[in-house]
Short mmCIF file of C-alpha atoms in Angstrom, two decimals:
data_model
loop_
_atom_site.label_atom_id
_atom_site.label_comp_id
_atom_site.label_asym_id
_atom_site.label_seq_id
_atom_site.Cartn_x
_atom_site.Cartn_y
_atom_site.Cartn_z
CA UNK A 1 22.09 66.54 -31.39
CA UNK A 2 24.48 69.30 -31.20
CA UNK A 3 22.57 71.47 -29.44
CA UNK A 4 21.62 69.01 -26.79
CA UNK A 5 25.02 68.32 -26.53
CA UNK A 6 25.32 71.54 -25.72
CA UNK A 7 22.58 71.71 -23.22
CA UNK A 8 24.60 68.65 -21.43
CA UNK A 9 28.11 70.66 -21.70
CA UNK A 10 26.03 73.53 -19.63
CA UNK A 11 24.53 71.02 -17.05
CA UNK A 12 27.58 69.39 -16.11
CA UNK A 13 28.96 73.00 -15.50
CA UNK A 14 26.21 74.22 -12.94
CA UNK A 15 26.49 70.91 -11.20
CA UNK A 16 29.98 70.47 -10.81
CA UNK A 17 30.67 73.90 -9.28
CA UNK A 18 32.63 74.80 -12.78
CA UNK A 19 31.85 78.94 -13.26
CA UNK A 20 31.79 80.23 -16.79
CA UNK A 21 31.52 83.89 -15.98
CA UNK A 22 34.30 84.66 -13.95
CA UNK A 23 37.52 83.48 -12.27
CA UNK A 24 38.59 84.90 -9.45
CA UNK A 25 41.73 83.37 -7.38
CA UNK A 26 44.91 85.20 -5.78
CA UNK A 27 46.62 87.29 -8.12
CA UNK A 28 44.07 86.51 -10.87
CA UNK A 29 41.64 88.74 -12.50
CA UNK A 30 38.19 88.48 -13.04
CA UNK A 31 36.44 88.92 -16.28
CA UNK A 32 33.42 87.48 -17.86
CA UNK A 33 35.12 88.21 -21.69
CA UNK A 34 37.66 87.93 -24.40
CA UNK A 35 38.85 89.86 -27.17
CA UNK A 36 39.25 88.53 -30.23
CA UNK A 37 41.68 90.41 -32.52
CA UNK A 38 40.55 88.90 -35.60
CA UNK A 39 42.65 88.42 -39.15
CA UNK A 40 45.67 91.38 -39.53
CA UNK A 41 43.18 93.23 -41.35
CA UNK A 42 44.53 96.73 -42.22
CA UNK A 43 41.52 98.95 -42.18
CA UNK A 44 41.26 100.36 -45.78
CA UNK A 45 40.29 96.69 -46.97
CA UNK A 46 37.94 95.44 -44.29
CA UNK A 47 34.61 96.25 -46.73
CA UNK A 48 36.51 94.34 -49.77
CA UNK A 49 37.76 91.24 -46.68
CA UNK A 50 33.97 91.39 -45.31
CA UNK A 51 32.41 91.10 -48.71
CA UNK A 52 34.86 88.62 -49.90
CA UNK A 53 34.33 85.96 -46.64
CA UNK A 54 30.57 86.85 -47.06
CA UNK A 55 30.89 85.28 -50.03
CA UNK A 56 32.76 82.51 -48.99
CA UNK A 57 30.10 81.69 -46.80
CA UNK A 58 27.00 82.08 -48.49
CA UNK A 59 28.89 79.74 -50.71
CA UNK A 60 29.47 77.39 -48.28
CA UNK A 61 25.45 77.51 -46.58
CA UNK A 62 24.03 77.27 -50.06
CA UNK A 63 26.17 74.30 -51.64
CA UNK A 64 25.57 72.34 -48.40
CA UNK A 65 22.28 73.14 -47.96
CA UNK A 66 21.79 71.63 -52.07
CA UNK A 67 22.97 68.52 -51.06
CA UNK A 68 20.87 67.89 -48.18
CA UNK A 69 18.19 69.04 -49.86
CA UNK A 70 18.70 66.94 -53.01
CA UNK A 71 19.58 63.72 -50.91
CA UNK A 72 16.44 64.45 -49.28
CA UNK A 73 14.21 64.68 -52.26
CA UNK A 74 15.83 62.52 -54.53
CA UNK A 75 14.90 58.44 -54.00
CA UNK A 76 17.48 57.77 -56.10
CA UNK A 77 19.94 58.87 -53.85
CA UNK A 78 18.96 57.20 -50.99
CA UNK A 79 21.66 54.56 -50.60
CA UNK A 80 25.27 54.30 -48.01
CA UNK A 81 27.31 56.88 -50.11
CA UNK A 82 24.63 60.15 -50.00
CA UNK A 83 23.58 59.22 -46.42
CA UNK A 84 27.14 59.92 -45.47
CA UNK A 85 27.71 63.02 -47.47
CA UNK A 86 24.08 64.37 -46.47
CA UNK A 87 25.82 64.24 -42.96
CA UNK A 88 29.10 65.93 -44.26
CA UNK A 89 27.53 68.63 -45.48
CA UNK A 90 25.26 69.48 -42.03
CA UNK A 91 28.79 69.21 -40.67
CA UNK A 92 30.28 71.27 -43.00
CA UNK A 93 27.56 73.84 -43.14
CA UNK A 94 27.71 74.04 -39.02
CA UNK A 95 31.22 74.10 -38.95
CA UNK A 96 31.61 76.93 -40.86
CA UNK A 97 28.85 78.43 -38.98
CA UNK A 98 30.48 78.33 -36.09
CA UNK A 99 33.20 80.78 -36.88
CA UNK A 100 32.04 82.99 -39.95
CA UNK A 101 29.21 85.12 -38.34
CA UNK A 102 30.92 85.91 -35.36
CA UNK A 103 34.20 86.99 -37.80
CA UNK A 104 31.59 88.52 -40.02
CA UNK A 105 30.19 90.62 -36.88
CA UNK A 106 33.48 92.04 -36.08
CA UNK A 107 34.38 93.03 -38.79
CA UNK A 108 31.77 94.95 -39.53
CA UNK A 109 31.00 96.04 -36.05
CA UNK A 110 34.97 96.62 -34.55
CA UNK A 111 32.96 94.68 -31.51
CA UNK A 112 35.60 92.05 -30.74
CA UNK A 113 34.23 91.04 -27.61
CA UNK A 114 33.10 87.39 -26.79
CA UNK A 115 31.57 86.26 -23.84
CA UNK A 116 33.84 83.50 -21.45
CA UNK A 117 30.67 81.17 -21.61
CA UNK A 118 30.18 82.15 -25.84
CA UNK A 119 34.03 81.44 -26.11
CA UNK A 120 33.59 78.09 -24.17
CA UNK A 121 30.37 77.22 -26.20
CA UNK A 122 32.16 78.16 -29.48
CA UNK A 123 35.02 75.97 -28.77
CA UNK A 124 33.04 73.24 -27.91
CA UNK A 125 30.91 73.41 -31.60
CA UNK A 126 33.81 73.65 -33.33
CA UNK A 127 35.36 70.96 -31.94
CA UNK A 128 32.31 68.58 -31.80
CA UNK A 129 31.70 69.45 -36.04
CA UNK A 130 35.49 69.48 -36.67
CA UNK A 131 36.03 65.90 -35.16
CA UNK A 132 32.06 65.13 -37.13
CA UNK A 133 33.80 65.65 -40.13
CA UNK A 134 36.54 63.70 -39.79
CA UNK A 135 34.78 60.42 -38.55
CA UNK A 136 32.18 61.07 -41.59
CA UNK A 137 35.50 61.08 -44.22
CA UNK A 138 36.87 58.04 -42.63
CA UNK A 139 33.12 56.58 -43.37
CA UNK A 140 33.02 57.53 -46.96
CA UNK A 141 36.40 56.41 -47.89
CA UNK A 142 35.36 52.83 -46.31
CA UNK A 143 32.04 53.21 -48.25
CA UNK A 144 34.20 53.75 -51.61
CA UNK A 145 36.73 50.94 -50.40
CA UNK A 146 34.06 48.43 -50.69
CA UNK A 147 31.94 49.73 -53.37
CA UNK A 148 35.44 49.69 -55.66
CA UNK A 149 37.26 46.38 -54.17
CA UNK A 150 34.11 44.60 -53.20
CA UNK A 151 31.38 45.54 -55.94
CA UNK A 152 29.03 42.39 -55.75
CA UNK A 153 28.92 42.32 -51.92
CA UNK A 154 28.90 46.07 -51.75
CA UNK A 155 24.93 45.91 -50.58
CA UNK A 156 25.50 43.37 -48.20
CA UNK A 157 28.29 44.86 -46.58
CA UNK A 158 27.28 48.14 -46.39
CA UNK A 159 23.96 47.07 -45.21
CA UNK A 160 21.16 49.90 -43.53
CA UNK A 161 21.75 48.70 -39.98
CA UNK A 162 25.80 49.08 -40.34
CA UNK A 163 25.49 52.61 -42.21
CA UNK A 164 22.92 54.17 -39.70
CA UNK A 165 25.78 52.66 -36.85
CA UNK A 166 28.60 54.21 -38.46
CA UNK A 167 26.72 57.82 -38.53
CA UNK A 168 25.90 57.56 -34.71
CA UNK A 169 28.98 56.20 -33.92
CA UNK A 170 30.57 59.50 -34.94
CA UNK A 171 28.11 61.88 -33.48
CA UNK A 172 28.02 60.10 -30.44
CA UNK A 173 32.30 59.80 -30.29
CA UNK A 174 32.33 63.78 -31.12
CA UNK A 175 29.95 64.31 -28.32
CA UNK A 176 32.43 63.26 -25.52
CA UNK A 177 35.56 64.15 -27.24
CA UNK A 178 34.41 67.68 -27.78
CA UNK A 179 32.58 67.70 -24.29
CA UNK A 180 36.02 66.54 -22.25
CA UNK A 181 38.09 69.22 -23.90
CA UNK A 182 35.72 72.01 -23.10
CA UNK A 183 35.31 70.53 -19.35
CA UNK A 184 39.09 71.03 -18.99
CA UNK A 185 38.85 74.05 -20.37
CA UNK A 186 36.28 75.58 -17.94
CA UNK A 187 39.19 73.93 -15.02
CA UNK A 188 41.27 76.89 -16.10
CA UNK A 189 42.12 80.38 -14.58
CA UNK A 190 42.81 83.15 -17.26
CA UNK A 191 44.77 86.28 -16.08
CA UNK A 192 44.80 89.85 -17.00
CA UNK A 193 45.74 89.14 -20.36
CA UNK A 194 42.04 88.47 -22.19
CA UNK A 195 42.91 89.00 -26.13
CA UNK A 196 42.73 85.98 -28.03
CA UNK A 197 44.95 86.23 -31.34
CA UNK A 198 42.48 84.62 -33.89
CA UNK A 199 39.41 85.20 -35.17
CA UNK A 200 37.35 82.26 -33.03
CA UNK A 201 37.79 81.02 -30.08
CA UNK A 202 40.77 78.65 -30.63
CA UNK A 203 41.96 75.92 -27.76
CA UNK A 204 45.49 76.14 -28.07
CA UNK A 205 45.13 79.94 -28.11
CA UNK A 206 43.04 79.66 -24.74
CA UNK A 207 45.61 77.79 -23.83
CA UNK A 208 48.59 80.27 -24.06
CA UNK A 209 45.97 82.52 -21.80
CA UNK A 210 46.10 80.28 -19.07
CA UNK A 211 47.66 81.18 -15.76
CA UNK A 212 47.06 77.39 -14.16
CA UNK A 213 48.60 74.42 -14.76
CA UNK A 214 47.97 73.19 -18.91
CA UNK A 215 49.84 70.03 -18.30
CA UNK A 216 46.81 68.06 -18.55
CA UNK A 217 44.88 69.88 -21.41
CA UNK A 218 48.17 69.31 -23.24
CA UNK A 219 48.43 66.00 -22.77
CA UNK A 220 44.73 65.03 -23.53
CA UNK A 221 45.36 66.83 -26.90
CA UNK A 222 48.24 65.39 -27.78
CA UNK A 223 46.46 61.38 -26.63
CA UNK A 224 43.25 62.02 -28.15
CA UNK A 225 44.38 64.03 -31.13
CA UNK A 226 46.52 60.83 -32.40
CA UNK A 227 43.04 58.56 -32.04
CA UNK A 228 40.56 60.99 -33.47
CA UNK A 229 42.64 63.02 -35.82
CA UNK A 230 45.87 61.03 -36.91
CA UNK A 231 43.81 57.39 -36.87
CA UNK A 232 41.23 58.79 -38.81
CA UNK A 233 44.05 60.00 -41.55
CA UNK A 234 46.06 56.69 -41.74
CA UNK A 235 42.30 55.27 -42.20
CA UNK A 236 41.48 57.21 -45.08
CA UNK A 237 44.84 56.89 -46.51
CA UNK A 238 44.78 53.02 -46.20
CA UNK A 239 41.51 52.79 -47.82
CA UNK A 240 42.41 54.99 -51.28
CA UNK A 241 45.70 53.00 -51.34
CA UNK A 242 43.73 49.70 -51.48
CA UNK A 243 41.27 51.66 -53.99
CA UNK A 244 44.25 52.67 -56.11
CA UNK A 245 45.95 48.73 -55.98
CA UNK A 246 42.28 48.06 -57.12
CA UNK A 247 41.74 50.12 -60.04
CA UNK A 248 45.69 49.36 -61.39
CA UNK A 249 44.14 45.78 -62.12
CA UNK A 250 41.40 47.48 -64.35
CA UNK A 251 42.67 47.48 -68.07
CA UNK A 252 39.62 49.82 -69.15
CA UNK A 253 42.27 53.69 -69.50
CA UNK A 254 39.50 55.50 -69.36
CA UNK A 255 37.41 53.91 -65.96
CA UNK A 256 41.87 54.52 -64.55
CA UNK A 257 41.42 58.16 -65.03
CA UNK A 258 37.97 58.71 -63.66
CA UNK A 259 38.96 56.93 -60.82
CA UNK A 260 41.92 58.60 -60.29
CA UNK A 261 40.87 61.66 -60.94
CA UNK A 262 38.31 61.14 -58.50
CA UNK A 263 40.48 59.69 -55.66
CA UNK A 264 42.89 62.52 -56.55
CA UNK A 265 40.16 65.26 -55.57
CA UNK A 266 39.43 63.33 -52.56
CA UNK A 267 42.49 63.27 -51.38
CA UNK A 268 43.28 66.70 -51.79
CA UNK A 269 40.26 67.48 -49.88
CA UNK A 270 41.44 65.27 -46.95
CA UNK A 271 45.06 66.47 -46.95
CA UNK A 272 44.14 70.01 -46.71
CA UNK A 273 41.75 69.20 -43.54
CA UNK A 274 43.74 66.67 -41.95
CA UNK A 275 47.12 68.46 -42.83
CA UNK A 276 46.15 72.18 -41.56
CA UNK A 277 44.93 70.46 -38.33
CA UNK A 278 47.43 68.07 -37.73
CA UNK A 279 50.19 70.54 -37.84
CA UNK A 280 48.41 73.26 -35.56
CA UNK A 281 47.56 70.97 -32.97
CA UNK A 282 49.42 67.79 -32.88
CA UNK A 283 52.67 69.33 -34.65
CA UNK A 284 52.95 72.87 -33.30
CA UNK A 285 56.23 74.68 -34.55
CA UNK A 286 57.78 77.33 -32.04
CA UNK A 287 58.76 79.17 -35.18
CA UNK A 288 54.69 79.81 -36.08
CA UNK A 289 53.79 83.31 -36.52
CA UNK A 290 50.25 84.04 -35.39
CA UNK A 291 49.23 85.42 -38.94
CA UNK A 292 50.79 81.64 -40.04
CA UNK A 293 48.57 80.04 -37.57
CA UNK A 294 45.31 82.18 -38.56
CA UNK A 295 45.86 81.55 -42.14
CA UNK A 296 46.40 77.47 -41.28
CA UNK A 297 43.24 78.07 -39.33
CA UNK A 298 41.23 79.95 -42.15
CA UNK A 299 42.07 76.87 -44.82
CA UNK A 300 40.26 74.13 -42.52
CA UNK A 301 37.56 76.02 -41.67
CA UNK A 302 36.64 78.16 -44.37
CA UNK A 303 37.91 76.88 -47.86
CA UNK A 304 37.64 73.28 -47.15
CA UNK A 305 33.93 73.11 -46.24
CA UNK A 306 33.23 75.66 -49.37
CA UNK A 307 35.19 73.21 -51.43
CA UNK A 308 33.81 69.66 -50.34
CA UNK A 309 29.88 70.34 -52.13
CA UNK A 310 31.82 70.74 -55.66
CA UNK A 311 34.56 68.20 -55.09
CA UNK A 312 32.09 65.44 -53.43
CA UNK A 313 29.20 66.00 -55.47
CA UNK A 314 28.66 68.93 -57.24
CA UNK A 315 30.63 67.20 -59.65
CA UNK A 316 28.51 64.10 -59.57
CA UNK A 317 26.38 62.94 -61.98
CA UNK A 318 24.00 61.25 -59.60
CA UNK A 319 23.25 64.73 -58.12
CA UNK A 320 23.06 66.36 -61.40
CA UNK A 321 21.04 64.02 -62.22
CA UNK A 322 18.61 64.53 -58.97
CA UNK A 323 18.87 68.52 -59.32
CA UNK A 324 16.95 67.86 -62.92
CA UNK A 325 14.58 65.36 -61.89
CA UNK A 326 13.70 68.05 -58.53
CA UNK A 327 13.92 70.73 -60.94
CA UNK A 328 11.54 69.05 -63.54
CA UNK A 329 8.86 68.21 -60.31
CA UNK A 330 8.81 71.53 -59.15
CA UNK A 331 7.80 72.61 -63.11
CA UNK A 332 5.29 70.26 -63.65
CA UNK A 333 3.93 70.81 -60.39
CA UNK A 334 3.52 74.82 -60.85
CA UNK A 335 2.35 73.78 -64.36
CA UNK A 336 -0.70 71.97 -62.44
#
């Protein structure tokens, strides 16, 4: 869907006059790329920095990719909760993907050129699979809201229809929200200045670039961040504060602990997304170094979606549970 999404992004462009290769107007300059200048690498430890975010990344594409295939495979986990995460992890897995080759690539190339229709395209996937995530963690808190506080109408509420709603809800919510941010985007006029300071293309960074009018970009941030990044937040918050006033009314110590240890590695999860994010963009301090900002940058888009396949389920015992019973299969059938 992303990728179509894409196609649409494109389409609108050609038809609307929009041009993604070059700018050309009065004292402006045309170009048709950017330079990105990448993480304050000094040059002695780019092999150890390349082998280390390599790592980070295969990481990150293998856990995911366990989970989908798992949820897949596994009838057992066929229910509300794993139909969610199945669709974290995609995000999670493209989200990372839509930074870490082309960082990768120049570090290991010194090519820190990106095309102005790349850039454009780049910004629009990360925002379409950054906002995908945070619609799908708003989902699974609700999904553990009524599975904790509602346990015998849990099936009923969370009923196919309403869970299959929820997930194209959010992919069709990140569509447009990532679409009219890259449309404004393409409205701008860049100057001589062409070096982006980060390692992806980053909006507010484009921003800075500009040489017309941002007034309106700024302002569509600021609006829409509060409904799909802020509401999103106070959701999630809302729900494991309910969860919490649930479980306090459990006597059982031990079913307190899981559950808060669970919640608590939830939570941390969700602050480091929401928090990273929500001070770049909605929060921005005039006292932010670049290097702050990249490392800010690096937590939410790297580390977190490593992170969520052993906080979310790695740690499960329903998918250790369906990595044995797919393991076991796959021996019995070689066995035959």
């Amino acid at each position: 869907m992303g990728t179509g999404s894409c196609t649409m992004f494109l389409e609108f462009h050609r038809h609307s006059g929009f041009r993604l290769d070059s700018m050309t107007e009065d004292n402006q300059t045309d170009f048709s790329q950017f330079l990105l200048l990448g993480l304050p690498i000094p040059p002695e430890h780019q092999h150890l920095f390349y082998a280390l975010f390599l790592a980070m990344y295969l990481t990150t594409v293998l856990g995911n990719l366990i989970i989908i295939i798992l949820i897949v495979l596994d009838s057992h986990l066929h229910t509300p909760m794993y139909l969610f995460l199945s669709n974290l992890s995609f995000s999670d897995l493209c989200f990372s993907s839509v930074t870490m080759p082309k960082l990768l690539q120049n570090i290991q190339s010194q090519d820190q050129s990106i095309t102005y229709r790349g850039c454009l395209t780049q910004m629009y996937f990360f925002l379409f699979f950054g906002d995908l995530e945070s619609f799908l963690l708003v989902a699974m808190a609700y999904d553990r809201y009524v599975a904790i506080c509602f346990p015998l109408h849990y099936m009923s509420i969370m009923s196919t229809k309403l869970c299959v709603s929820l997930v194209l809800l959010s992919w069709v919510l990140t569509t447009f929200h990532a679409m009219l941010h890259t449309l404004l985007m393409a409205r701008l006029s860049f100057c001589e200045d062409n070096v982006i300071p980060h390692f992806f293309c980053d909006m507010s960074a484009l921003l800075k670039l500009a040489c017309s009018d941002t007034h309106v970009n700024e302002l569509v941030i600021f609006v829409m961040g509060g409904l799909i990044l802020v509401t999103p937040f106070v959701l999630i918050v809302v729900s494991y504060a309910r969860i919490v006033s649930s479980i306090l009314k459990v006597p059982f110590a031990r079913g307190i602990r899981k559950a808060f240890s669970t919640c608590g590695s939830h939570l941390s999860v969700v602050s480091l997304f929401y928090g990273t994010v929500i001070g770049l963009y909605l929060c921005p301090s005039a006292n932010n170094s670049t290097v702050k900002e990249t490392v800010m940058a690096m937590m939410y888009t790297v580390v977190t979606p490593m992170l969520n396949p052993f906080i979310y389920s790695l740690r499960n015992r329903d998918m250790k549970g369906a990595l044995g019973r797919v393991i076991c299969k796959k021996k019995v059938f070689f066995c035959l």
